[in-house]
Amino acid sequence: MFQGASAINLDAKGRMSIPAKHRDALLIQCEGRLTLTRHPDGCLLFFPRPVWETHREQIAAWPMSAKAWQRIFLGNACDVELDAAGRILISPELRSAVGLTRDVMMLGMGSHFEIWDAVKLAGSEQQAVDAGMPDVLSSFTF
Protein backbone atom coordinates (compact mmCIF):
# COMPACT_ATOMS: atom_id res chain seq x y z
CA MET A 1 0.00 0.00 0.00
CA PHE A 2 1.69 3.17 -1.22
CA GLN A 3 0.84 6.45 0.46
CA GLY A 4 2.33 9.85 1.11
CA ALA A 5 3.72 12.70 -0.94
CA SER A 6 7.35 13.14 -1.99
CA ALA A 7 8.82 16.28 -3.55
CA ILE A 8 11.33 15.23 -6.21
CA ASN A 9 13.48 17.01 -8.78
CA LEU A 10 13.81 15.65 -12.30
CA ASP A 11 17.36 15.78 -13.61
CA ALA A 12 18.28 17.25 -17.00
CA LYS A 13 17.71 13.87 -18.70
CA GLY A 14 14.22 13.45 -17.21
CA ARG A 15 15.22 10.92 -14.57
CA MET A 16 13.41 10.81 -11.25
CA SER A 17 14.82 9.27 -8.08
CA ILE A 18 12.33 7.05 -6.30
CA PRO A 19 12.26 7.70 -2.53
CA ALA A 20 13.93 4.91 -0.55
CA LYS A 21 10.75 4.05 1.36
CA HIS A 22 9.03 3.19 -1.94
CA ARG A 23 12.08 1.93 -3.82
CA ASP A 24 12.57 -1.00 -1.46
CA ALA A 25 8.90 -2.00 -1.70
CA LEU A 26 9.00 -1.75 -5.50
CA LEU A 27 12.08 -3.92 -5.71
CA ILE A 28 10.35 -6.58 -3.60
CA GLN A 29 6.95 -6.32 -5.29
CA CYS A 30 7.98 -6.15 -8.94
CA GLU A 31 11.80 -6.31 -9.11
CA GLY A 32 11.85 -2.65 -10.17
CA ARG A 33 9.76 -3.29 -13.28
CA LEU A 34 7.28 -0.43 -13.63
CA THR A 35 4.89 1.17 -16.08
CA LEU A 36 4.07 4.85 -16.60
CA THR A 37 1.05 6.16 -18.47
CA ARG A 38 -0.88 9.34 -18.88
CA HIS A 39 -3.96 10.32 -16.89
CA PRO A 40 -6.52 12.78 -18.30
CA ASP A 41 -6.33 14.86 -15.10
CA GLY A 42 -2.87 16.02 -16.23
CA CYS A 43 -0.57 13.72 -14.30
CA LEU A 44 1.21 10.43 -14.89
CA LEU A 45 0.14 7.14 -13.38
CA PHE A 46 3.03 5.02 -12.15
CA PHE A 47 2.35 1.31 -11.54
CA PRO A 48 4.30 -1.73 -10.41
CA ARG A 49 4.18 -3.86 -13.58
CA PRO A 50 1.97 -6.68 -12.18
CA VAL A 51 -0.64 -4.11 -11.07
CA TRP A 52 -0.50 -2.40 -14.47
CA GLU A 53 -0.91 -5.71 -16.31
CA THR A 54 -4.25 -6.28 -14.58
CA HIS A 55 -5.41 -2.77 -15.54
CA ARG A 56 -4.06 -3.18 -19.07
CA GLU A 57 -6.18 -6.30 -19.62
CA GLN A 58 -9.29 -4.51 -18.36
CA ILE A 59 -8.65 -1.45 -20.54
CA ALA A 60 -7.95 -3.56 -23.63
CA ALA A 61 -11.38 -5.20 -23.19
CA TRP A 62 -13.27 -1.89 -23.25
CA PRO A 63 -15.79 -1.50 -26.09
CA MET A 64 -15.19 0.56 -29.24
CA SER A 65 -17.09 3.45 -27.67
CA ALA A 66 -14.12 3.86 -25.28
CA LYS A 67 -11.42 3.75 -27.98
CA ALA A 68 -10.28 7.32 -27.23
CA TRP A 69 -9.78 6.42 -23.57
CA GLN A 70 -7.83 3.31 -24.56
CA ARG A 71 -5.50 5.57 -26.55
CA ILE A 72 -4.94 7.78 -23.53
CA PHE A 73 -4.11 4.92 -21.17
CA LEU A 74 -2.67 2.19 -23.40
CA GLY A 75 -1.28 4.34 -26.18
CA ASN A 76 0.81 6.33 -23.72
CA ALA A 77 1.96 3.41 -21.55
CA CYS A 78 5.72 3.09 -21.21
CA ASP A 79 7.54 0.28 -19.40
CA VAL A 80 10.50 1.44 -17.31
CA GLU A 81 12.88 -0.13 -14.82
CA LEU A 82 14.64 1.20 -11.77
CA ASP A 83 18.30 1.80 -12.57
CA ALA A 84 21.16 0.99 -10.19
CA ALA A 85 20.77 4.42 -8.57
CA GLY A 86 17.03 3.89 -7.90
CA ARG A 87 15.83 6.20 -10.68
CA ILE A 88 13.38 5.90 -13.54
CA LEU A 89 13.57 7.71 -16.86
CA ILE A 90 10.39 9.55 -17.84
CA SER A 91 10.25 9.86 -21.62
CA PRO A 92 10.18 13.33 -23.18
CA GLU A 93 6.77 12.51 -24.68
CA LEU A 94 5.22 11.76 -21.29
CA ARG A 95 6.91 14.75 -19.63
CA SER A 96 5.56 17.01 -22.35
CA ALA A 97 2.06 15.47 -22.34
CA VAL A 98 1.47 16.36 -18.68
CA GLY A 99 3.74 19.41 -18.39
CA LEU A 100 6.35 17.97 -16.04
CA THR A 101 9.15 20.40 -15.28
CA ARG A 102 11.96 20.11 -12.76
CA ASP A 103 9.85 20.10 -9.59
CA VAL A 104 7.48 17.14 -9.34
CA MET A 105 5.39 15.50 -6.66
CA MET A 106 5.00 11.74 -6.34
CA LEU A 107 1.81 10.75 -4.51
CA GLY A 108 1.17 7.25 -3.17
CA MET A 109 -2.37 6.26 -4.14
CA GLY A 110 -2.59 2.78 -2.65
CA SER A 111 -1.70 0.34 -5.42
CA HIS A 112 0.10 2.91 -7.58
CA PHE A 113 1.45 6.47 -7.68
CA GLU A 114 0.60 9.71 -9.40
CA ILE A 115 3.40 11.97 -10.66
CA TRP A 116 2.47 15.64 -10.94
CA ASP A 117 4.20 18.86 -11.86
CA ALA A 118 4.37 20.51 -8.40
CA VAL A 119 2.73 23.78 -9.48
CA LYS A 120 -0.01 21.98 -11.41
CA LEU A 121 -0.80 19.74 -8.41
CA ALA A 122 -1.11 22.74 -6.09
CA GLY A 123 -3.55 24.35 -8.52
CA SER A 124 -5.56 21.14 -8.89
CA GLU A 125 -5.81 20.70 -5.13
CA GLN A 126 -6.88 24.33 -4.67
CA GLN A 127 -9.60 23.89 -7.30
CA ALA A 128 -10.88 20.84 -5.41
CA VAL A 129 -10.97 22.75 -2.12
CA ASP A 130 -12.67 25.74 -3.75
CA ALA A 131 -15.33 23.47 -5.28
CA GLY A 132 -16.20 22.08 -1.85
CA MET A 133 -16.55 18.52 -0.68
CA PRO A 134 -18.58 16.31 -3.01
CA ASP A 135 -21.83 14.85 -1.71
CA VAL A 136 -20.40 11.33 -1.80
CA LEU A 137 -18.08 12.36 1.07
CA SER A 138 -20.72 14.05 3.22
CA SER A 139 -20.75 11.25 5.79
CA PHE A 140 -16.97 10.74 5.90
CA THR A 141 -15.27 11.61 9.20
CA PHE A 142 -12.01 10.86 10.98
mmCIF file with all atom_site columns, C-alpha atoms in Angstrom:
data_model
loop_
_atom_site.group_PDB
_atom_site.id
_atom_site.type_symbol
_atom_site.label_atom_id
_atom_site.label_alt_id
_atom_site.label_comp_id
_atom_site.label_asym_id
_atom_site.label_entity_id
_atom_site.label_seq_id
_atom_site.pdbx_PDB_ins_code
_atom_site.Cartn_x
_atom_site.Cartn_y
_atom_site.Cartn_z
_atom_site.occupancy
_atom_site.B_iso_or_equiv
_atom_site.pdbx_formal_charge
_atom_site.auth_seq_id
_atom_site.auth_comp_id
_atom_site.auth_asym_id
_atom_site.auth_atom_id
_atom_site.pdbx_PDB_model_num
ATOM 1   C CA . MET A 1 1   ? 0.000   0.000  0.000   1.00 0.00 ? 1   MET A CA 1
ATOM 2   C CA . PHE A 1 2   ? 1.685   3.173  -1.222  1.00 0.00 ? 2   PHE A CA 1
ATOM 3   C CA . GLN A 1 3   ? 0.841   6.450  0.464   1.00 0.00 ? 3   GLN A CA 1
ATOM 4   C CA . GLY A 1 4   ? 2.328   9.849  1.113   1.00 0.00 ? 4   GLY A CA 1
ATOM 5   C CA . ALA A 1 5   ? 3.716   12.703 -0.944  1.00 0.00 ? 5   ALA A CA 1
ATOM 6   C CA . SER A 1 6   ? 7.348   13.142 -1.986  1.00 0.00 ? 6   SER A CA 1
ATOM 7   C CA . ALA A 1 7   ? 8.816   16.279 -3.553  1.00 0.00 ? 7   ALA A CA 1
ATOM 8   C CA . ILE A 1 8   ? 11.333  15.229 -6.210  1.00 0.00 ? 8   ILE A CA 1
ATOM 9   C CA . ASN A 1 9   ? 13.479  17.012 -8.779  1.00 0.00 ? 9   ASN A CA 1
ATOM 10  C CA . LEU A 1 10  ? 13.807  15.653 -12.304 1.00 0.00 ? 10  LEU A CA 1
ATOM 11  C CA . ASP A 1 11  ? 17.365  15.779 -13.609 1.00 0.00 ? 11  ASP A CA 1
ATOM 12  C CA . ALA A 1 12  ? 18.279  17.252 -17.004 1.00 0.00 ? 12  ALA A CA 1
ATOM 13  C CA . LYS A 1 13  ? 17.711  13.868 -18.700 1.00 0.00 ? 13  LYS A CA 1
ATOM 14  C CA . GLY A 1 14  ? 14.222  13.450 -17.211 1.00 0.00 ? 14  GLY A CA 1
ATOM 15  C CA . ARG A 1 15  ? 15.221  10.922 -14.570 1.00 0.00 ? 15  ARG A CA 1
ATOM 16  C CA . MET A 1 16  ? 13.407  10.815 -11.248 1.00 0.00 ? 16  MET A CA 1
ATOM 17  C CA . SER A 1 17  ? 14.815  9.274  -8.078  1.00 0.00 ? 17  SER A CA 1
ATOM 18  C CA . ILE A 1 18  ? 12.331  7.050  -6.299  1.00 0.00 ? 18  ILE A CA 1
ATOM 19  C CA . PRO A 1 19  ? 12.264  7.704  -2.530  1.00 0.00 ? 19  PRO A CA 1
ATOM 20  C CA . ALA A 1 20  ? 13.932  4.912  -0.553  1.00 0.00 ? 20  ALA A CA 1
ATOM 21  C CA . LYS A 1 21  ? 10.746  4.050  1.364   1.00 0.00 ? 21  LYS A CA 1
ATOM 22  C CA . HIS A 1 22  ? 9.026   3.191  -1.937  1.00 0.00 ? 22  HIS A CA 1
ATOM 23  C CA . ARG A 1 23  ? 12.076  1.930  -3.822  1.00 0.00 ? 23  ARG A CA 1
ATOM 24  C CA . ASP A 1 24  ? 12.574  -1.003 -1.460  1.00 0.00 ? 24  ASP A CA 1
ATOM 25  C CA . ALA A 1 25  ? 8.904   -2.004 -1.703  1.00 0.00 ? 25  ALA A CA 1
ATOM 26  C CA . LEU A 1 26  ? 8.996   -1.751 -5.505  1.00 0.00 ? 26  LEU A CA 1
ATOM 27  C CA . LEU A 1 27  ? 12.078  -3.924 -5.711  1.00 0.00 ? 27  LEU A CA 1
ATOM 28  C CA . ILE A 1 28  ? 10.354  -6.580 -3.602  1.00 0.00 ? 28  ILE A CA 1
ATOM 29  C CA . GLN A 1 29  ? 6.946   -6.320 -5.285  1.00 0.00 ? 29  GLN A CA 1
ATOM 30  C CA . CYS A 1 30  ? 7.982   -6.155 -8.937  1.00 0.00 ? 30  CYS A CA 1
ATOM 31  C CA . GLU A 1 31  ? 11.797  -6.315 -9.108  1.00 0.00 ? 31  GLU A CA 1
ATOM 32  C CA . GLY A 1 32  ? 11.855  -2.650 -10.167 1.00 0.00 ? 32  GLY A CA 1
ATOM 33  C CA . ARG A 1 33  ? 9.758   -3.293 -13.283 1.00 0.00 ? 33  ARG A CA 1
ATOM 34  C CA . LEU A 1 34  ? 7.282   -0.434 -13.627 1.00 0.00 ? 34  LEU A CA 1
ATOM 35  C CA . THR A 1 35  ? 4.888   1.171  -16.083 1.00 0.00 ? 35  THR A CA 1
ATOM 36  C CA . LEU A 1 36  ? 4.072   4.849  -16.596 1.00 0.00 ? 36  LEU A CA 1
ATOM 37  C CA . THR A 1 37  ? 1.054   6.161  -18.466 1.00 0.00 ? 37  THR A CA 1
ATOM 38  C CA . ARG A 1 38  ? -0.876  9.345  -18.878 1.00 0.00 ? 38  ARG A CA 1
ATOM 39  C CA . HIS A 1 39  ? -3.956  10.324 -16.889 1.00 0.00 ? 39  HIS A CA 1
ATOM 40  C CA . PRO A 1 40  ? -6.519  12.777 -18.300 1.00 0.00 ? 40  PRO A CA 1
ATOM 41  C CA . ASP A 1 41  ? -6.326  14.860 -15.097 1.00 0.00 ? 41  ASP A CA 1
ATOM 42  C CA . GLY A 1 42  ? -2.873  16.023 -16.228 1.00 0.00 ? 42  GLY A CA 1
ATOM 43  C CA . CYS A 1 43  ? -0.574  13.716 -14.299 1.00 0.00 ? 43  CYS A CA 1
ATOM 44  C CA . LEU A 1 44  ? 1.210   10.431 -14.887 1.00 0.00 ? 44  LEU A CA 1
ATOM 45  C CA . LEU A 1 45  ? 0.141   7.140  -13.376 1.00 0.00 ? 45  LEU A CA 1
ATOM 46  C CA . PHE A 1 46  ? 3.028   5.020  -12.146 1.00 0.00 ? 46  PHE A CA 1
ATOM 47  C CA . PHE A 1 47  ? 2.348   1.312  -11.545 1.00 0.00 ? 47  PHE A CA 1
ATOM 48  C CA . PRO A 1 48  ? 4.303   -1.730 -10.407 1.00 0.00 ? 48  PRO A CA 1
ATOM 49  C CA . ARG A 1 49  ? 4.183   -3.864 -13.583 1.00 0.00 ? 49  ARG A CA 1
ATOM 50  C CA . PRO A 1 50  ? 1.972   -6.675 -12.176 1.00 0.00 ? 50  PRO A CA 1
ATOM 51  C CA . VAL A 1 51  ? -0.637  -4.113 -11.074 1.00 0.00 ? 51  VAL A CA 1
ATOM 52  C CA . TRP A 1 52  ? -0.496  -2.402 -14.475 1.00 0.00 ? 52  TRP A CA 1
ATOM 53  C CA . GLU A 1 53  ? -0.906  -5.714 -16.312 1.00 0.00 ? 53  GLU A CA 1
ATOM 54  C CA . THR A 1 54  ? -4.245  -6.282 -14.575 1.00 0.00 ? 54  THR A CA 1
ATOM 55  C CA . HIS A 1 55  ? -5.411  -2.774 -15.537 1.00 0.00 ? 55  HIS A CA 1
ATOM 56  C CA . ARG A 1 56  ? -4.059  -3.181 -19.071 1.00 0.00 ? 56  ARG A CA 1
ATOM 57  C CA . GLU A 1 57  ? -6.180  -6.296 -19.619 1.00 0.00 ? 57  GLU A CA 1
ATOM 58  C CA . GLN A 1 58  ? -9.292  -4.507 -18.358 1.00 0.00 ? 58  GLN A CA 1
ATOM 59  C CA . ILE A 1 59  ? -8.647  -1.448 -20.540 1.00 0.00 ? 59  ILE A CA 1
ATOM 60  C CA . ALA A 1 60  ? -7.955  -3.562 -23.632 1.00 0.00 ? 60  ALA A CA 1
ATOM 61  C CA . ALA A 1 61  ? -11.375 -5.196 -23.189 1.00 0.00 ? 61  ALA A CA 1
ATOM 62  C CA . TRP A 1 62  ? -13.271 -1.886 -23.253 1.00 0.00 ? 62  TRP A CA 1
ATOM 63  C CA . PRO A 1 63  ? -15.794 -1.497 -26.090 1.00 0.00 ? 63  PRO A CA 1
ATOM 64  C CA . MET A 1 64  ? -15.187 0.557  -29.243 1.00 0.00 ? 64  MET A CA 1
ATOM 65  C CA . SER A 1 65  ? -17.088 3.447  -27.674 1.00 0.00 ? 65  SER A CA 1
ATOM 66  C CA . ALA A 1 66  ? -14.125 3.857  -25.285 1.00 0.00 ? 66  ALA A CA 1
ATOM 67  C CA . LYS A 1 67  ? -11.417 3.745  -27.979 1.00 0.00 ? 67  LYS A CA 1
ATOM 68  C CA . ALA A 1 68  ? -10.278 7.321  -27.233 1.00 0.00 ? 68  ALA A CA 1
ATOM 69  C CA . TRP A 1 69  ? -9.779  6.423  -23.567 1.00 0.00 ? 69  TRP A CA 1
ATOM 70  C CA . GLN A 1 70  ? -7.826  3.308  -24.557 1.00 0.00 ? 70  GLN A CA 1
ATOM 71  C CA . ARG A 1 71  ? -5.505  5.568  -26.548 1.00 0.00 ? 71  ARG A CA 1
ATOM 72  C CA . ILE A 1 72  ? -4.944  7.784  -23.526 1.00 0.00 ? 72  ILE A CA 1
ATOM 73  C CA . PHE A 1 73  ? -4.112  4.919  -21.174 1.00 0.00 ? 73  PHE A CA 1
ATOM 74  C CA . LEU A 1 74  ? -2.669  2.187  -23.401 1.00 0.00 ? 74  LEU A CA 1
ATOM 75  C CA . GLY A 1 75  ? -1.279  4.339  -26.181 1.00 0.00 ? 75  GLY A CA 1
ATOM 76  C CA . ASN A 1 76  ? 0.809   6.328  -23.717 1.00 0.00 ? 76  ASN A CA 1
ATOM 77  C CA . ALA A 1 77  ? 1.958   3.413  -21.547 1.00 0.00 ? 77  ALA A CA 1
ATOM 78  C CA . CYS A 1 78  ? 5.717   3.087  -21.212 1.00 0.00 ? 78  CYS A CA 1
ATOM 79  C CA . ASP A 1 79  ? 7.540   0.278  -19.405 1.00 0.00 ? 79  ASP A CA 1
ATOM 80  C CA . VAL A 1 80  ? 10.496  1.440  -17.306 1.00 0.00 ? 80  VAL A CA 1
ATOM 81  C CA . GLU A 1 81  ? 12.881  -0.128 -14.822 1.00 0.00 ? 81  GLU A CA 1
ATOM 82  C CA . LEU A 1 82  ? 14.644  1.202  -11.769 1.00 0.00 ? 82  LEU A CA 1
ATOM 83  C CA . ASP A 1 83  ? 18.302  1.799  -12.572 1.00 0.00 ? 83  ASP A CA 1
ATOM 84  C CA . ALA A 1 84  ? 21.158  0.989  -10.195 1.00 0.00 ? 84  ALA A CA 1
ATOM 85  C CA . ALA A 1 85  ? 20.771  4.425  -8.574  1.00 0.00 ? 85  ALA A CA 1
ATOM 86  C CA . GLY A 1 86  ? 17.031  3.892  -7.901  1.00 0.00 ? 86  GLY A CA 1
ATOM 87  C CA . ARG A 1 87  ? 15.833  6.203  -10.681 1.00 0.00 ? 87  ARG A CA 1
ATOM 88  C CA . ILE A 1 88  ? 13.378  5.904  -13.539 1.00 0.00 ? 88  ILE A CA 1
ATOM 89  C CA . LEU A 1 89  ? 13.569  7.710  -16.859 1.00 0.00 ? 89  LEU A CA 1
ATOM 90  C CA . ILE A 1 90  ? 10.393  9.554  -17.840 1.00 0.00 ? 90  ILE A CA 1
ATOM 91  C CA . SER A 1 91  ? 10.252  9.861  -21.624 1.00 0.00 ? 91  SER A CA 1
ATOM 92  C CA . PRO A 1 92  ? 10.185  13.332 -23.180 1.00 0.00 ? 92  PRO A CA 1
ATOM 93  C CA . GLU A 1 93  ? 6.768   12.512 -24.680 1.00 0.00 ? 93  GLU A CA 1
ATOM 94  C CA . LEU A 1 94  ? 5.221   11.756 -21.293 1.00 0.00 ? 94  LEU A CA 1
ATOM 95  C CA . ARG A 1 95  ? 6.915   14.747 -19.631 1.00 0.00 ? 95  ARG A CA 1
ATOM 96  C CA . SER A 1 96  ? 5.560   17.014 -22.353 1.00 0.00 ? 96  SER A CA 1
ATOM 97  C CA . ALA A 1 97  ? 2.059   15.466 -22.342 1.00 0.00 ? 97  ALA A CA 1
ATOM 98  C CA . VAL A 1 98  ? 1.474   16.361 -18.679 1.00 0.00 ? 98  VAL A CA 1
ATOM 99  C CA . GLY A 1 99  ? 3.737   19.407 -18.389 1.00 0.00 ? 99  GLY A CA 1
ATOM 100 C CA . LEU A 1 100 ? 6.350   17.975 -16.038 1.00 0.00 ? 100 LEU A CA 1
ATOM 101 C CA . THR A 1 101 ? 9.146   20.397 -15.280 1.00 0.00 ? 101 THR A CA 1
ATOM 102 C CA . ARG A 1 102 ? 11.957  20.107 -12.761 1.00 0.00 ? 102 ARG A CA 1
ATOM 103 C CA . ASP A 1 103 ? 9.851   20.101 -9.589  1.00 0.00 ? 103 ASP A CA 1
ATOM 104 C CA . VAL A 1 104 ? 7.479   17.144 -9.339  1.00 0.00 ? 104 VAL A CA 1
ATOM 105 C CA . MET A 1 105 ? 5.390   15.498 -6.656  1.00 0.00 ? 105 MET A CA 1
ATOM 106 C CA . MET A 1 106 ? 5.000   11.743 -6.336  1.00 0.00 ? 106 MET A CA 1
ATOM 107 C CA . LEU A 1 107 ? 1.805   10.748 -4.510  1.00 0.00 ? 107 LEU A CA 1
ATOM 108 C CA . GLY A 1 108 ? 1.166   7.254  -3.165  1.00 0.00 ? 108 GLY A CA 1
ATOM 109 C CA . MET A 1 109 ? -2.370  6.264  -4.144  1.00 0.00 ? 109 MET A CA 1
ATOM 110 C CA . GLY A 1 110 ? -2.595  2.776  -2.650  1.00 0.00 ? 110 GLY A CA 1
ATOM 111 C CA . SER A 1 111 ? -1.702  0.337  -5.425  1.00 0.00 ? 111 SER A CA 1
ATOM 112 C CA . HIS A 1 112 ? 0.096   2.913  -7.582  1.00 0.00 ? 112 HIS A CA 1
ATOM 113 C CA . PHE A 1 113 ? 1.451   6.470  -7.680  1.00 0.00 ? 113 PHE A CA 1
ATOM 114 C CA . GLU A 1 114 ? 0.601   9.713  -9.401  1.00 0.00 ? 114 GLU A CA 1
ATOM 115 C CA . ILE A 1 115 ? 3.397   11.972 -10.659 1.00 0.00 ? 115 ILE A CA 1
ATOM 116 C CA . TRP A 1 116 ? 2.469   15.643 -10.942 1.00 0.00 ? 116 TRP A CA 1
ATOM 117 C CA . ASP A 1 117 ? 4.197   18.856 -11.855 1.00 0.00 ? 117 ASP A CA 1
ATOM 118 C CA . ALA A 1 118 ? 4.372   20.511 -8.399  1.00 0.00 ? 118 ALA A CA 1
ATOM 119 C CA . VAL A 1 119 ? 2.726   23.781 -9.478  1.00 0.00 ? 119 VAL A CA 1
ATOM 120 C CA . LYS A 1 120 ? -0.006  21.976 -11.412 1.00 0.00 ? 120 LYS A CA 1
ATOM 121 C CA . LEU A 1 121 ? -0.800  19.742 -8.407  1.00 0.00 ? 121 LEU A CA 1
ATOM 122 C CA . ALA A 1 122 ? -1.107  22.739 -6.087  1.00 0.00 ? 122 ALA A CA 1
ATOM 123 C CA . GLY A 1 123 ? -3.548  24.348 -8.518  1.00 0.00 ? 123 GLY A CA 1
ATOM 124 C CA . SER A 1 124 ? -5.564  21.144 -8.893  1.00 0.00 ? 124 SER A CA 1
ATOM 125 C CA . GLU A 1 125 ? -5.811  20.700 -5.127  1.00 0.00 ? 125 GLU A CA 1
ATOM 126 C CA . GLN A 1 126 ? -6.879  24.330 -4.674  1.00 0.00 ? 126 GLN A CA 1
ATOM 127 C CA . GLN A 1 127 ? -9.604  23.892 -7.299  1.00 0.00 ? 127 GLN A CA 1
ATOM 128 C CA . ALA A 1 128 ? -10.876 20.836 -5.412  1.00 0.00 ? 128 ALA A CA 1
ATOM 129 C CA . VAL A 1 129 ? -10.969 22.750 -2.122  1.00 0.00 ? 129 VAL A CA 1
ATOM 130 C CA . ASP A 1 130 ? -12.665 25.745 -3.751  1.00 0.00 ? 130 ASP A CA 1
ATOM 131 C CA . ALA A 1 131 ? -15.325 23.468 -5.281  1.00 0.00 ? 131 ALA A CA 1
ATOM 132 C CA . GLY A 1 132 ? -16.201 22.080 -1.853  1.00 0.00 ? 132 GLY A CA 1
ATOM 133 C CA . MET A 1 133 ? -16.551 18.522 -0.678  1.00 0.00 ? 133 MET A CA 1
ATOM 134 C CA . PRO A 1 134 ? -18.584 16.311 -3.013  1.00 0.00 ? 134 PRO A CA 1
ATOM 135 C CA . ASP A 1 135 ? -21.834 14.845 -1.713  1.00 0.00 ? 135 ASP A CA 1
ATOM 136 C CA . VAL A 1 136 ? -20.396 11.326 -1.797  1.00 0.00 ? 136 VAL A CA 1
ATOM 137 C CA . LEU A 1 137 ? -18.082 12.360 1.068   1.00 0.00 ? 137 LEU A CA 1
ATOM 138 C CA . SER A 1 138 ? -20.723 14.046 3.216   1.00 0.00 ? 138 SER A CA 1
ATOM 139 C CA . SER A 1 139 ? -20.753 11.252 5.794   1.00 0.00 ? 139 SER A CA 1
ATOM 140 C CA . PHE A 1 140 ? -16.972 10.739 5.905   1.00 0.00 ? 140 PHE A CA 1
ATOM 141 C CA . THR A 1 141 ? -15.265 11.609 9.198   1.00 0.00 ? 141 THR A CA 1
ATOM 142 C CA . PHE A 1 142 ? -12.010 10.862 10.983  1.00 0.00 ? 142 PHE A CA 1
#
